[in-house]
Short mmCIF file of C-alpha atoms in Angstrom, two decimals:
data_model
loop_
_atom_site.label_atom_id
_atom_site.label_comp_id
_atom_site.label_asym_id
_atom_site.label_seq_id
_atom_site.Cartn_x
_atom_site.Cartn_y
_atom_site.Cartn_z
CA MET A 1 -0.28 -3.12 5.67
CA PRO A 2 -3.39 -1.08 6.61
CA ALA A 3 -6.71 -2.08 5.52
CA THR A 4 -7.60 -0.73 2.16
CA ARG A 5 -10.92 1.23 1.84
CA MET A 6 -12.38 0.79 -1.71
CA ILE A 7 -13.30 4.12 -3.43
CA THR A 8 -16.45 4.23 -4.92
CA LEU A 9 -16.82 5.53 -8.85
CA ASP A 10 -18.49 8.63 -7.71
CA GLU A 11 -15.75 9.47 -5.06
CA LEU A 12 -13.12 8.95 -7.76
CA ARG A 13 -14.93 11.37 -10.00
CA ASP A 14 -15.43 13.89 -7.40
CA GLU A 15 -11.66 13.73 -6.51
CA PHE A 16 -10.59 13.95 -10.06
CA ASP A 17 -12.95 17.02 -10.57
CA PHE A 18 -11.33 18.56 -7.28
CA LEU A 19 -7.79 17.95 -8.37
CA GLY A 20 -8.16 19.14 -11.98
CA ASP A 21 -4.87 18.90 -13.38
CA TRP A 22 -3.64 15.67 -14.90
CA GLU A 23 -0.38 15.52 -12.82
CA GLU A 24 -2.29 15.55 -9.38
CA GLN A 25 -4.65 13.16 -10.77
CA CYS A 26 -1.92 10.65 -11.54
CA LYS A 27 -0.25 11.41 -8.25
CA PHE A 28 -3.70 10.44 -6.62
CA LEU A 29 -3.83 7.12 -8.71
CA ILE A 30 -0.49 6.24 -7.47
CA GLU A 31 -1.20 6.76 -3.89
CA LEU A 32 -4.52 4.70 -4.44
CA GLY A 33 -2.30 1.96 -6.04
CA GLU A 34 0.25 2.06 -3.08
CA GLU A 35 -2.45 1.17 -0.63
CA LEU A 36 -3.55 -1.88 -2.51
CA PRO A 37 -2.15 -5.46 -1.85
CA ASP A 38 0.52 -6.82 -4.24
CA LEU A 39 -0.96 -8.83 -7.28
CA ALA A 40 -0.56 -12.38 -7.48
CA PRO A 41 1.98 -13.69 -9.72
CA GLY A 42 -0.70 -15.22 -11.93
CA GLU A 43 -2.43 -11.73 -12.44
CA MET A 44 0.90 -10.34 -13.99
CA ASN A 45 0.00 -11.54 -17.32
CA GLU A 46 -0.31 -9.89 -20.90
CA ALA A 47 -4.01 -9.69 -20.48
CA ASN A 48 -3.76 -7.49 -17.55
CA ARG A 49 -0.70 -5.52 -18.66
CA VAL A 50 -0.91 -1.62 -19.42
CA HIS A 51 0.86 -1.21 -22.62
CA GLY A 52 2.44 2.16 -23.52
CA CYS A 53 3.75 2.89 -19.89
CA GLN A 54 7.41 3.39 -19.23
CA SER A 55 6.97 1.15 -16.10
CA ARG A 56 5.70 -2.33 -16.14
CA VAL A 57 2.15 -1.98 -14.83
CA TRP A 58 -0.82 -4.40 -14.48
CA LEU A 59 -4.41 -3.66 -13.71
CA VAL A 60 -6.90 -6.39 -12.85
CA PRO A 61 -10.35 -4.65 -13.15
CA GLY A 62 -13.32 -5.63 -11.08
CA VAL A 63 -16.56 -4.38 -9.63
CA ARG A 64 -17.63 -4.83 -5.87
CA GLN A 65 -20.75 -4.19 -4.36
CA GLU A 66 -21.07 -1.75 -1.50
CA ASN A 67 -20.78 -4.72 0.97
CA GLY A 68 -17.14 -5.43 -0.58
CA ARG A 69 -18.18 -8.65 -2.28
CA PRO A 70 -17.75 -9.33 -5.99
#
């Protein structure tokens, strides 16, 4: 799997503004998600689960400094 470049909040906001329509924004988020490494089994828990989706989805939020460190 290729190395994943973390997108900044400003870049994400700009990309969403550029895409405009929610379907394109959703496709973009899916593409970003496909570039991420798989979650560890312990991260797939109820606290990280996104409720209301047809698919089973988990998000593990986090903030990283520009140097990539938590």
